[in-house]
Short mmCIF file of C-alpha atoms and ligand atoms in Angstrom, two decimals:
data_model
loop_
_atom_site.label_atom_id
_atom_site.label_comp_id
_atom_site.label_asym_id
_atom_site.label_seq_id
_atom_site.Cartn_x
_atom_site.Cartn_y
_atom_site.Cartn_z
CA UNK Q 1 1.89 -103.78 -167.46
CA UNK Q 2 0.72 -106.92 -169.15
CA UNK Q 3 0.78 -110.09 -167.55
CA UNK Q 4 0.91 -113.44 -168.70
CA UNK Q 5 0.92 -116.91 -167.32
CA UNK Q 6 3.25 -118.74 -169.80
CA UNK Q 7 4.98 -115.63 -171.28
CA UNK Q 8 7.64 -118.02 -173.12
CA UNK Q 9 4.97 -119.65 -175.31
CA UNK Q 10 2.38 -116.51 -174.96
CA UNK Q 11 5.13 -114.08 -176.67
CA UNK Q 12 7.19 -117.34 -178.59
CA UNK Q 13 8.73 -116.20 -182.00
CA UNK Q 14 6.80 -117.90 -184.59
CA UNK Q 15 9.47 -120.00 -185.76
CA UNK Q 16 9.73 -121.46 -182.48
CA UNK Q 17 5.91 -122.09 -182.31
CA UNK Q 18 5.63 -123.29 -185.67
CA UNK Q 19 8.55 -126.02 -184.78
CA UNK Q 20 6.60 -127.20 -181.40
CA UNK Q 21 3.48 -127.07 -183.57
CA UNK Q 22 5.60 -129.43 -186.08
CA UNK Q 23 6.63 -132.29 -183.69
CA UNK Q 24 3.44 -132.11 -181.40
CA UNK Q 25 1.28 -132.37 -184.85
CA UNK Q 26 3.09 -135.38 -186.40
CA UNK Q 27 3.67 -137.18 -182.67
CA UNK Q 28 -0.29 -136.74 -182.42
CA UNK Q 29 -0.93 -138.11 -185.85
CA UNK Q 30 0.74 -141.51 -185.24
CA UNK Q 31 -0.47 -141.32 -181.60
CA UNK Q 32 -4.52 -141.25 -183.34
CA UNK Q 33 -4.00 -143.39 -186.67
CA UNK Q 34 -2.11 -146.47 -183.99
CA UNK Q 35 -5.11 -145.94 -181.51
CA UNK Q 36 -8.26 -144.64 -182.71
CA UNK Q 37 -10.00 -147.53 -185.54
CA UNK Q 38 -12.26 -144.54 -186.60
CA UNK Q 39 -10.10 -142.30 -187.69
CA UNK Q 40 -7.98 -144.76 -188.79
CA UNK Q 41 -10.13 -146.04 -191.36
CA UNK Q 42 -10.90 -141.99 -192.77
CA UNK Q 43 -7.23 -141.58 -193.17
CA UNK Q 44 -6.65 -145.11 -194.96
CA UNK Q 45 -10.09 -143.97 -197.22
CA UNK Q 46 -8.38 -140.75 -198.11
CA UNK Q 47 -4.99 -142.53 -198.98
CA UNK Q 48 -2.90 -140.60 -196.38
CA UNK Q 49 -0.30 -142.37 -193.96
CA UNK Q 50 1.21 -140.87 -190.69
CA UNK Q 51 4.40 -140.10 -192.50
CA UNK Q 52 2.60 -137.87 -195.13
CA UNK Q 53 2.32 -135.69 -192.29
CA UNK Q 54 6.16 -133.52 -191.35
CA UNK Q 55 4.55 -130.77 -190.33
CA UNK Q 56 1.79 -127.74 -190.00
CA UNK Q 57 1.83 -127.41 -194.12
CA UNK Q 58 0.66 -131.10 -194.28
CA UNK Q 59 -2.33 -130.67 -192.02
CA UNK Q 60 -4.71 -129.76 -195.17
CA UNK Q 61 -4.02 -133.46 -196.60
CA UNK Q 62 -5.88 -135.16 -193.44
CA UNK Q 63 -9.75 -135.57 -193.04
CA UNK Q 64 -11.85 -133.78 -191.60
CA UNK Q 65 -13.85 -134.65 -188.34
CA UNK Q 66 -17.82 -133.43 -188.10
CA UNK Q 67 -20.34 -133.33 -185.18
CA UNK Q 68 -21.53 -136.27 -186.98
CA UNK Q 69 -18.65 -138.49 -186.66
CA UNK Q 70 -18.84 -137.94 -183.19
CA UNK Q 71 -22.03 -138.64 -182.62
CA UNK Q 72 -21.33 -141.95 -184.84
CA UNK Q 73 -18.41 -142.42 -182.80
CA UNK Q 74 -20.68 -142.33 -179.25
CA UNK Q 75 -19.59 -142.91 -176.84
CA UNK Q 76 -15.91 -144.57 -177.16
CA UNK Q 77 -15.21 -144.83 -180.94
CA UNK Q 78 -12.69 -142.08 -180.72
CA UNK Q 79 -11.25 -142.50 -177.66
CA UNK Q 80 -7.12 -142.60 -177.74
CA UNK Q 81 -6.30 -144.27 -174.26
CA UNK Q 82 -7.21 -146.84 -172.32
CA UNK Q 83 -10.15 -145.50 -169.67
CA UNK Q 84 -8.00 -147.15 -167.13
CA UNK Q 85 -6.21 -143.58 -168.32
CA UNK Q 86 -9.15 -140.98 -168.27
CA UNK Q 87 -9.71 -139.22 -165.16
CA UNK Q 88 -12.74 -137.29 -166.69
CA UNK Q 89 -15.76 -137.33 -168.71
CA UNK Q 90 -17.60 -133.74 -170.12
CA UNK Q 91 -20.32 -133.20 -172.57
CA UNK Q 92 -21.52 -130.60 -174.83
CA UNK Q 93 -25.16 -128.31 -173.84
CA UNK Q 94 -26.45 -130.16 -176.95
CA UNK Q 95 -27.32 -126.81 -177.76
CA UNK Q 96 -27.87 -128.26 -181.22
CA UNK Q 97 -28.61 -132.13 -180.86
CA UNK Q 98 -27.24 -134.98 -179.64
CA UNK Q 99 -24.74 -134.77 -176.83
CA UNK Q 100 -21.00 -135.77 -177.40
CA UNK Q 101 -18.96 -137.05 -174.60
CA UNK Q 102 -15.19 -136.21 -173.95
CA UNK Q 103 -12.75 -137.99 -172.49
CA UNK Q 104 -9.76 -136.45 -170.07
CA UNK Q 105 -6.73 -137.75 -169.15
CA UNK Q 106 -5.07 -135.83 -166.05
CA UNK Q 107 -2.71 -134.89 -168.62
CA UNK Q 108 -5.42 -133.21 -170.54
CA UNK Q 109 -7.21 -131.09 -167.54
CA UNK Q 110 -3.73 -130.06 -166.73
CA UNK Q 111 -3.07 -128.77 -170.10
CA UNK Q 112 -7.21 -127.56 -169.99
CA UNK Q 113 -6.28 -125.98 -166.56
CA UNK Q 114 -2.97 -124.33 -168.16
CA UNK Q 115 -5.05 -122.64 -170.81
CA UNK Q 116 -7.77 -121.12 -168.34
CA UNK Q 117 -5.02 -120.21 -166.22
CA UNK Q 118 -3.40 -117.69 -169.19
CA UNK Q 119 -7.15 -116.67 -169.70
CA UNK Q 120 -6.97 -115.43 -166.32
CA UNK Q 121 -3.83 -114.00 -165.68
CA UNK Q 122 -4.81 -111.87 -169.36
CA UNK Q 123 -8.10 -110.78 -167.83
CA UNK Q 124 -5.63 -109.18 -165.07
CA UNK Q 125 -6.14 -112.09 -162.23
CA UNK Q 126 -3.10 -112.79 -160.23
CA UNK Q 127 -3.19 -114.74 -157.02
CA UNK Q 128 -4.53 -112.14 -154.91
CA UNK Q 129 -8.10 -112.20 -156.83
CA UNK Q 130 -11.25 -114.12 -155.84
CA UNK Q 131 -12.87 -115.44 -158.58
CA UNK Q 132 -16.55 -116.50 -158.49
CA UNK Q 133 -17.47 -119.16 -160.76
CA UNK Q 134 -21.25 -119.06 -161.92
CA UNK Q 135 -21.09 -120.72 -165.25
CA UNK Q 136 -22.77 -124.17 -164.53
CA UNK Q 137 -20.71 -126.97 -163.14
CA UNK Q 138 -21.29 -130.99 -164.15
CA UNK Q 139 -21.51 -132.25 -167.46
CA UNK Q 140 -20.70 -128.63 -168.56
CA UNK Q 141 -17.35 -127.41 -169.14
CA UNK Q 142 -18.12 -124.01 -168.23
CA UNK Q 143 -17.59 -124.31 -164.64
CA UNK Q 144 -15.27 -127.21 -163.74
CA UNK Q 145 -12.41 -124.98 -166.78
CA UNK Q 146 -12.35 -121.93 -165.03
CA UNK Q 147 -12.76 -123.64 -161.62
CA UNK Q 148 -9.34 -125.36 -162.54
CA UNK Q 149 -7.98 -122.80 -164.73
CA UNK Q 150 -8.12 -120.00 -161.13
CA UNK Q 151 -6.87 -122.69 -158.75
CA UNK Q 152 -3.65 -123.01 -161.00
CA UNK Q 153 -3.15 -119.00 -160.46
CA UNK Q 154 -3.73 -119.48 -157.27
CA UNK Q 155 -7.08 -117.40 -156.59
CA UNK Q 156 -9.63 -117.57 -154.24
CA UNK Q 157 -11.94 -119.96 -155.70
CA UNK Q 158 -15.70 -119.43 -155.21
CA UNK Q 159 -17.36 -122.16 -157.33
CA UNK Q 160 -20.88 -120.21 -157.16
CA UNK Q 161 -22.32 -122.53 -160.40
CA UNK Q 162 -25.06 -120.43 -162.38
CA UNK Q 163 -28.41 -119.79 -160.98
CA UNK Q 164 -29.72 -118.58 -157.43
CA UNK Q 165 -28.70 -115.14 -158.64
CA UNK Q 166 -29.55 -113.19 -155.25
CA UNK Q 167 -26.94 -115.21 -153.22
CA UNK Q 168 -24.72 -115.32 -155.91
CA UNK Q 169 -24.79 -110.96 -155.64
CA UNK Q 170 -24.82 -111.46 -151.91
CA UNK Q 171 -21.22 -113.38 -151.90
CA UNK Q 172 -20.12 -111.78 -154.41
CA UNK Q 173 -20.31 -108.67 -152.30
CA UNK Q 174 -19.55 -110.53 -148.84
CA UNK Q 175 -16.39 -111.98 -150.43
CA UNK Q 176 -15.24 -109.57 -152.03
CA UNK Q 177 -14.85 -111.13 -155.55
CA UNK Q 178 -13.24 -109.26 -158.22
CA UNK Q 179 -13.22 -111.31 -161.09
CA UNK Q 180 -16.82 -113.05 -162.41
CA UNK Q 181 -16.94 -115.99 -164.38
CA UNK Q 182 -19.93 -116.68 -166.35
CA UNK Q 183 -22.04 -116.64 -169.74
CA UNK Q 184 -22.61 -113.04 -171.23
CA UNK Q 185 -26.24 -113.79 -171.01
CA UNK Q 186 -26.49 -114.57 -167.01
CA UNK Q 187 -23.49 -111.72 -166.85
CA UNK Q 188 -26.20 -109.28 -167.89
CA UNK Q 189 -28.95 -111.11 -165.98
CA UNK Q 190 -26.73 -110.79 -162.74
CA UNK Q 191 -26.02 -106.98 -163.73
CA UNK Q 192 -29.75 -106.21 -163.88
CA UNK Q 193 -30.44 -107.50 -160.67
CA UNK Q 194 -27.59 -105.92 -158.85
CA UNK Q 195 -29.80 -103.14 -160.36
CA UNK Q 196 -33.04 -104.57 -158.97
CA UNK Q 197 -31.27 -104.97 -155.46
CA UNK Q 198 -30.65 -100.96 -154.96
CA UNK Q 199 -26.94 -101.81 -155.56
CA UNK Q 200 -24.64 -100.21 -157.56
CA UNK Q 201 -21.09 -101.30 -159.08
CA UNK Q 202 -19.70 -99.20 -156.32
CA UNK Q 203 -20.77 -101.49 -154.09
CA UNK Q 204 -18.65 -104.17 -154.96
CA UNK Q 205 -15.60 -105.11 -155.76
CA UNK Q 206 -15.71 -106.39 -159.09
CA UNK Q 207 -12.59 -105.22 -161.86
CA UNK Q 208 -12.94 -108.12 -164.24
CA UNK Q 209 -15.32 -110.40 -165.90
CA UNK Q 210 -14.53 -113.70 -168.24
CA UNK Q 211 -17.49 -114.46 -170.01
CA UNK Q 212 -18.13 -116.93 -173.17
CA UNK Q 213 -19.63 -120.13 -173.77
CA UNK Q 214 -21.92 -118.52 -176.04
CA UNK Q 215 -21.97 -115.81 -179.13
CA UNK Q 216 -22.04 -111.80 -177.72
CA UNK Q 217 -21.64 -108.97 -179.56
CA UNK Q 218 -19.72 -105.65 -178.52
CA UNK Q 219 -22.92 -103.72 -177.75
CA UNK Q 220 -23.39 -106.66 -174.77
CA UNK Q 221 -19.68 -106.27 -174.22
CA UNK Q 222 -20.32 -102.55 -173.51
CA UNK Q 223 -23.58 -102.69 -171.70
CA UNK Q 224 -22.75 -105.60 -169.34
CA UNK Q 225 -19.03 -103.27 -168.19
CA UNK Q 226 -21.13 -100.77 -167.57
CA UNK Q 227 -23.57 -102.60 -165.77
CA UNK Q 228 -20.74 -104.52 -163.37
CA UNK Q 229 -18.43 -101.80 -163.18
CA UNK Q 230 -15.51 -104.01 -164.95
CA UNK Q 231 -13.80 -104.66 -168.10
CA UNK Q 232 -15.31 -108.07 -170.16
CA UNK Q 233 -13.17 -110.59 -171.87
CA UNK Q 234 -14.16 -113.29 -173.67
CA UNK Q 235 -13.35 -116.32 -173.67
CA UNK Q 236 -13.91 -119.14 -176.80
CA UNK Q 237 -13.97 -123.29 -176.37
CA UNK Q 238 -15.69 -126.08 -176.64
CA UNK Q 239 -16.00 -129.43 -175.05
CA UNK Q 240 -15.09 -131.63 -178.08
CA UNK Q 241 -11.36 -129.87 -177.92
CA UNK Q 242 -11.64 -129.62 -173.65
CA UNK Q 243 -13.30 -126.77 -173.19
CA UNK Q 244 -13.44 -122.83 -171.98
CA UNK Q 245 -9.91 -121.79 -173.01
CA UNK Q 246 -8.52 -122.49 -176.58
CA UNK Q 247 -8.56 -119.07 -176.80
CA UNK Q 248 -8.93 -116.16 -174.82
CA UNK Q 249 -8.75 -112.46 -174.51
CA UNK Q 250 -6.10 -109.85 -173.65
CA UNK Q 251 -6.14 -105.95 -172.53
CA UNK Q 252 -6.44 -105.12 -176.44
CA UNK Q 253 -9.94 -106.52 -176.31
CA UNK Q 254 -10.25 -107.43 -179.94
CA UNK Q 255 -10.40 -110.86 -180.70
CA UNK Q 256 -8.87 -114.31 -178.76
CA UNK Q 257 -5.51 -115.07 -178.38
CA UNK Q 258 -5.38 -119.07 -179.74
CA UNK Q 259 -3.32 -121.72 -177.44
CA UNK Q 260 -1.94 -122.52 -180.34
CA UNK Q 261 0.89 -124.91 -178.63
CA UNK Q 262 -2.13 -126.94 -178.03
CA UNK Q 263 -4.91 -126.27 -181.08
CA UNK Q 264 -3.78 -125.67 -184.84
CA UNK Q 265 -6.41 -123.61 -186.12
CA UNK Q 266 -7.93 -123.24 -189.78
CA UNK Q 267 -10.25 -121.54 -191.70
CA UNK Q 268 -12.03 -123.55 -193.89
CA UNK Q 269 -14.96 -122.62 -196.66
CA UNK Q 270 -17.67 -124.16 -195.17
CA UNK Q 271 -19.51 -125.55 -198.37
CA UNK Q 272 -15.80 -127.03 -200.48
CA UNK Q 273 -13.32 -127.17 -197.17
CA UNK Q 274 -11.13 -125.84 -199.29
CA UNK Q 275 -8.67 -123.41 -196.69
CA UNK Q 276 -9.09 -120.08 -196.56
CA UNK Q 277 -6.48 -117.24 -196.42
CA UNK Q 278 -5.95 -115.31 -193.35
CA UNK Q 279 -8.71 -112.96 -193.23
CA UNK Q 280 -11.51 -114.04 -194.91
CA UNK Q 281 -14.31 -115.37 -193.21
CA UNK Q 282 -15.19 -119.43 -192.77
CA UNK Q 283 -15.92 -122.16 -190.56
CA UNK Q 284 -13.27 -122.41 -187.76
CA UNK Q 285 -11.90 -125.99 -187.79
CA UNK Q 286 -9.61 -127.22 -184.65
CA UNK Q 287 -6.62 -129.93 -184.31
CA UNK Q 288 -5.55 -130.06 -180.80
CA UNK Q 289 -1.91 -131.76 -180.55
CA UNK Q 290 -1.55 -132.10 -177.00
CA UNK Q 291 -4.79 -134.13 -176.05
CA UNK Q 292 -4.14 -137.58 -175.27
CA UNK Q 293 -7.57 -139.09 -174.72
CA UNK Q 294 -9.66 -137.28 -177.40
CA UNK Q 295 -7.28 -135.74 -179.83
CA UNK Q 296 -9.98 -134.48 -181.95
CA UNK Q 297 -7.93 -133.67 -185.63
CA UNK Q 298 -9.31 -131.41 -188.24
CA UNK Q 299 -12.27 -130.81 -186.38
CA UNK Q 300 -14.99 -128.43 -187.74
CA UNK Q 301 -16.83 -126.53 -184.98
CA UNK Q 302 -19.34 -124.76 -187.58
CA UNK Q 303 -18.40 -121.15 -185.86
CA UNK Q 304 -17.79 -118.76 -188.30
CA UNK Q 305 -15.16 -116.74 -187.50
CA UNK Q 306 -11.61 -114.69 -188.93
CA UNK Q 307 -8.11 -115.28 -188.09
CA UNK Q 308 -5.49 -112.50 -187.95
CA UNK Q 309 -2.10 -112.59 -186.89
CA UNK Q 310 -2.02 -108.82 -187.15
CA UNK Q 311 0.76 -107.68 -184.06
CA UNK Q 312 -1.30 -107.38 -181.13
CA UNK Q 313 -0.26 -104.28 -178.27
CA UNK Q 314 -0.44 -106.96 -174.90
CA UNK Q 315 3.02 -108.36 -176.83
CA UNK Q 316 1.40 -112.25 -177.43
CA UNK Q 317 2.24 -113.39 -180.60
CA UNK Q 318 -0.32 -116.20 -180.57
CA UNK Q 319 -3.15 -115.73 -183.70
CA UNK Q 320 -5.64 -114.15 -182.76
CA UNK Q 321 -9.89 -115.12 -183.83
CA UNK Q 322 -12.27 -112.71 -184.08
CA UNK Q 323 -15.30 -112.85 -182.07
CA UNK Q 324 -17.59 -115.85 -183.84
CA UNK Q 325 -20.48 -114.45 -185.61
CA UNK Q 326 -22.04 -117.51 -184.57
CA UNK Q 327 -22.43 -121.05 -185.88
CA UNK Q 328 -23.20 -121.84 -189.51
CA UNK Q 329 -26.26 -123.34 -187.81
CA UNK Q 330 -27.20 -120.35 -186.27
CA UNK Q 331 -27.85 -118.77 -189.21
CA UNK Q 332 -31.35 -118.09 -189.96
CA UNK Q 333 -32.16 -117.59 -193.93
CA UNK Q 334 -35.53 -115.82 -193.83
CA UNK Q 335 -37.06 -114.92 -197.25
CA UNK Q 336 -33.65 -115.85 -198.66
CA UNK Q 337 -31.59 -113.58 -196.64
CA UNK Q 338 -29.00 -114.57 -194.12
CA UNK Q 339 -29.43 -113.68 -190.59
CA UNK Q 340 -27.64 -113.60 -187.42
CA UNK Q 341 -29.15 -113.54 -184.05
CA UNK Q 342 -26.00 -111.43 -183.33
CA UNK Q 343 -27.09 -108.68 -185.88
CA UNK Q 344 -30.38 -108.25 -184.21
CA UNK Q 345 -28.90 -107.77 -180.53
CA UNK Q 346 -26.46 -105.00 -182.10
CA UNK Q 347 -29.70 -103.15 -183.45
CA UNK Q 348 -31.10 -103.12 -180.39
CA UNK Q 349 -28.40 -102.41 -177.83
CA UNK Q 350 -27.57 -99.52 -180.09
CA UNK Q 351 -31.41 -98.45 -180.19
CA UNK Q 352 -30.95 -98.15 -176.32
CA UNK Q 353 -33.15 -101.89 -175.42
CA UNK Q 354 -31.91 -104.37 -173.31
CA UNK Q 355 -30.41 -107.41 -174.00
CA UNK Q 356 -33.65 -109.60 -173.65
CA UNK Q 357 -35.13 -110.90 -176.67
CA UNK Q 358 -36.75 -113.85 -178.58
CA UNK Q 359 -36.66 -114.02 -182.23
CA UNK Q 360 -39.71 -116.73 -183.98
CA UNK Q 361 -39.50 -117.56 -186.88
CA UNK Q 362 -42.12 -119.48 -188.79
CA UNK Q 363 -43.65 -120.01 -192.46
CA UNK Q 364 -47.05 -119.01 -193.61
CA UNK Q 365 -49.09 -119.42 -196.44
CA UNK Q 366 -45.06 -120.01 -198.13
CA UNK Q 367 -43.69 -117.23 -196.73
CA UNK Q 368 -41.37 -116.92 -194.12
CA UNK Q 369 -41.93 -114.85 -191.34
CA UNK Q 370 -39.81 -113.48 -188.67
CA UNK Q 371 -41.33 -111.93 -185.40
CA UNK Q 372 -38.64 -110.49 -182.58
CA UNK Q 373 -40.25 -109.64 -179.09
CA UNK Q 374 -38.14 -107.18 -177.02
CA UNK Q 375 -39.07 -105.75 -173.64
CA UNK Q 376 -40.12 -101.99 -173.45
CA UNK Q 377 -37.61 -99.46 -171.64
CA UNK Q 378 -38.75 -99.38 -167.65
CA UNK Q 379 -38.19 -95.76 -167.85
CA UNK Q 380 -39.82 -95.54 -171.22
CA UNK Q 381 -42.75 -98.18 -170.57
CA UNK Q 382 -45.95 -96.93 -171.58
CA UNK Q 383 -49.25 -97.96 -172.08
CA UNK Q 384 -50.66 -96.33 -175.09
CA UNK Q 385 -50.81 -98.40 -177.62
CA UNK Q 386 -50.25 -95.27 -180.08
CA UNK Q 387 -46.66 -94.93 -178.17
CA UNK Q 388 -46.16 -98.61 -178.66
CA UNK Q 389 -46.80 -98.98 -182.22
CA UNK Q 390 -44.96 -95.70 -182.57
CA UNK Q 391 -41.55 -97.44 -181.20
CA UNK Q 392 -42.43 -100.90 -182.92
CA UNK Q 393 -42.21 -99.13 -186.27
CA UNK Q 394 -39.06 -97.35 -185.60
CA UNK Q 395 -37.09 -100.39 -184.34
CA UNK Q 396 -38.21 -102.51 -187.19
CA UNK Q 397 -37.12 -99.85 -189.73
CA UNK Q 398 -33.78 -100.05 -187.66
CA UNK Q 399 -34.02 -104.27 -187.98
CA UNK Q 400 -34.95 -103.75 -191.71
CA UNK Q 401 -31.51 -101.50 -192.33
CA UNK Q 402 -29.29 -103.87 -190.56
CA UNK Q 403 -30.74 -107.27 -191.42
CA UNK Q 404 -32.11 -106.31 -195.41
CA UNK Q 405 -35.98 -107.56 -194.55
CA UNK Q 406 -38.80 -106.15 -192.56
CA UNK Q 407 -39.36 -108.23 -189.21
CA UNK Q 408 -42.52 -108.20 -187.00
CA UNK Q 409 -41.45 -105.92 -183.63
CA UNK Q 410 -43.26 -106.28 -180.36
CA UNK Q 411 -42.66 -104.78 -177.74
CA UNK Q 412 -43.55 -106.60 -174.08
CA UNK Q 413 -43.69 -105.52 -170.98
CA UNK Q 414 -40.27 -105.43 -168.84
CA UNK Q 415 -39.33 -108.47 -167.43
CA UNK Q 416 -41.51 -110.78 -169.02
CA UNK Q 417 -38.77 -112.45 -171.27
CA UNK Q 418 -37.43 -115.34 -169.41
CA UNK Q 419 -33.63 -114.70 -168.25
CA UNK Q 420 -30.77 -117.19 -169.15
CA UNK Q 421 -28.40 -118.32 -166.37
CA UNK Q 422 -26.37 -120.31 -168.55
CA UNK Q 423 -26.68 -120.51 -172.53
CA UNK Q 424 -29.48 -118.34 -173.80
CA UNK Q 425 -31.96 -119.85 -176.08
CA UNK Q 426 -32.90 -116.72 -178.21
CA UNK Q 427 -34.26 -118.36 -181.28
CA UNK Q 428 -37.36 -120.82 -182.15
CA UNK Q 429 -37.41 -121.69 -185.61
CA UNK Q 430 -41.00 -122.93 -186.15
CA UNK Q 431 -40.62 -124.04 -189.35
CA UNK Q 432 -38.72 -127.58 -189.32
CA UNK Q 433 -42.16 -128.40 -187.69
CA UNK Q 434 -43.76 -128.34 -190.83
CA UNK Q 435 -40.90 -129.86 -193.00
P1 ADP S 501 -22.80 -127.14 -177.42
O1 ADP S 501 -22.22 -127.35 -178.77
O2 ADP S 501 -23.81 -128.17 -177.06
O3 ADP S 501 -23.27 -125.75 -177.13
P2 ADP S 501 -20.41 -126.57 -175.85
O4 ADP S 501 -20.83 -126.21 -174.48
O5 ADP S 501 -19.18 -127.36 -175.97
O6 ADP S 501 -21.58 -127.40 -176.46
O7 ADP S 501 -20.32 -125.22 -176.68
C1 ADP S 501 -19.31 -124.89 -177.59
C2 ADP S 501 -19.82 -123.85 -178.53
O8 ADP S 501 -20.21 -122.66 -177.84
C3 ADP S 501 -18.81 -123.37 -179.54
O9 ADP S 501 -18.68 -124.24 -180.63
C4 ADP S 501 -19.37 -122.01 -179.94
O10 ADP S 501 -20.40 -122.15 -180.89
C5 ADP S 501 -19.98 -121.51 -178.66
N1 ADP S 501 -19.04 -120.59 -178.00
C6 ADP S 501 -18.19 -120.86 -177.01
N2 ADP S 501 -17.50 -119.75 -176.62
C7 ADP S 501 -17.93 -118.75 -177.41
C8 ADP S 501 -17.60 -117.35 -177.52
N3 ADP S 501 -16.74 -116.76 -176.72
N4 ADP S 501 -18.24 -116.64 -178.47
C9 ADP S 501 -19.15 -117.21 -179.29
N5 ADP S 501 -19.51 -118.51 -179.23
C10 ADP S 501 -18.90 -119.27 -178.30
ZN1 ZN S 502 -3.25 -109.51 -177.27
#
């Protein structure tokens, strides 16, 4: 039987969501043009006054907000409250560039908190679960969101942070925990050494795993379940709109479930911002209408990514978001063709590798090139270089049918790939260094 946290909003009808939606969006509107200058003066430059706004069919007439107004805005242009009000700061990886800051009211880690909490109780955690926490904790939001999203179940909180990966699998197995929390990447890091220990799933008491924070396709899905013994949800957020938790996964296991009492979400063409129909693919673009300190409207978080609100079998009725594909910064055009780090993980997964690869990407003599190291099979490993080459041409024939160019495959020794215990850094694009 399906549980859920907040069932009345979880399963709401949708008029009654699209009416909270209504008076939260045009409360937060005034709430952001009376207190934040910057915004302010984008609304004022587009012509638009709080009272164009009556409701969710209005939302396309305000601005949008970019990575780069925030990092404009650093550190306190687009604050809402006082910070005699904020309880809490957070800030992104800087995965790609400067950091951002966000602010918190306790208002807003409740409501954060609230939103892990449903993300837990979906992946099956009630209060009788321990949950270890080993995505990183500090600036991150990884760790302190699902740190207060189990406490409001009412688990057994172990707040492990990421790294030390031994005594991590040596509590995890003392304690008893049953639910991990963590990035895909250090999910399958921590699975391989459970491995390397002479341990099997069987040895602990793992059901569930809530890993995100980063982009994973289904392959990794499959490989790190099997690997842990559990079933893998995913979990979407980012720090600019609180973190972990706008959306989340449920027994169905295809795509998130959307807060959307909290964020409005859109699909926008990346290039115009014109708004897309349901269904079609685009940049994913947030307005959260509960947040009082950093109420972050129209923002565009560059992940690509679809929106359905096909009937889902757990009984939500919140829209759903497919898995992201990634950022629109994440994708690579090599030789003129667009790829996705995600597209080369599925090819190998499916050609039986492991998860543990670096793609380089560089330009020479005008020409782009693109070179992908992957680890060899332990039980495969061999060294004869006629073997080798033999297995390089085959996976790049499989990397050629997938991506629509021919990439450079080498194989390296197992292990030698450095592990991620927190985002994985799978890319280095050479060629800005010559721009
Ligand atoms: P940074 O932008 O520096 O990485 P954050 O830690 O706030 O800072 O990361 C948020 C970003 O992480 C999202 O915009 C998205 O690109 C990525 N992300 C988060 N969760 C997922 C997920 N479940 N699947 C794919 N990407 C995700
Ligand atoms: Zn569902």
């Amino acid at each position: 039987m399906e549980k859920y946290w907040n069932k009345e909003i979880e399963c709401a009808s949708r008029a009654k969501m699209k009416k909270l939606q209504d008076e939260r969006l045009v409360a937060q509107v005034k709430h952001v043009y009376e207190n934040v200058k910057y915004y302010r003066d984008l609304m004022d430059k587009k012509g638009v006054k709080p009272e164009d706004i009556k409701g969710t069919e209005d939302l396309h007439k305000l601005p949008f907000l970019s990575k780069a107004d925030l990092r404009e805005a650093y550190p306190y242009g687009l604050l809402a409250k006082p910070l005699s009000e904020c309880v809490r700061i957070h800030s992104t990886s800087g995965t790609t560039g400067k950091r951002v800051v966000a602010f918190y009211t306790q208002n807003d880690v409740d409501m954060w908190d609230e939103c892990c909490a449903r993300a837990i109780t979906a992946a099956g955690g009630t209060e009788d679960d321990v949950v270890q926490v080993a995505y990183g904790y500090g600036l991150f939001t990884g760790g302190m969101g699902l740190h207060g999203g189990s406490h409001k179940v009412g688990c057994l909180t172990l707040p492990m942070s990421s790294g030390n990966t031994e005594r991590q699998i040596q509590f995890m197995q003392d304690l008893e925990a049953t639910i991990l929390c963590c990035t895909p990447s250090y999910a399958a890091y921590i699975g391989e050494t459970i491995h390397d220990m002479g341990l099997s799933p069987d040895d602990l008491k793992l059901k569930a795993g809530i890993f995100g924070a980063e982009p994973w396709t289904e392959e990794m899905r499959r490989s790190i379940e099997k690997s842990l013994g559990i079933k893998a949800f995913d979990i979407y957020g980012l720090t600019e709109s609180s973190g972990p938790g706008v959306a989340f996964e449920c027994s169905e296991q295809s795509g998130m479930h959307i807060n959307e009492d909290n964020f409005i979400p859109e699909i926008i063409d990346p290039d115009t911002g014109e708004v897309l129909p349901e269904g079609e693919v685009g940049e994913l673009v947030f307005t959260s209408i509960t947040k009082e300190a950093f109420p972050l409207l129209r923002y565009r978080t560059r992940d690509l990514c679809v929106l359905s609100r096909k009937k889902c079998s757990c009984g939500r009725t919140l829209i759903k978001m497919a898995k992201p594909m990634g950022r629109s910064d994440d994708m690579m055009i090599i030789r003129g063709v667009n790829v996705f780090p995600s597209q080369i993980e599925t090819v190998l997964i499916e050609q039986g590798y492991s998860p543990n690869y670096l793609i380089e990407v560089d330009r020479v003599n005008n020409t782009d090139t693109l070179d992908i190291s992957v680890e060899m099979n332990p039980d495969k490993f061999s060294d004869k270089v006629k073997d080798v080459q033999k297995e390089e041409r085959a996976l790049a024939g499989a990397m050629k049918d997938m991506l629509g160019i021919n990439p450079k495959v080498h194989l390296v020794s197992p292990k030698s790939i450095a592990r991620s215990e927190g985002k994985a850094v799978r890319v280095i694009d050479r060629r800005k260094l010559h721009d």
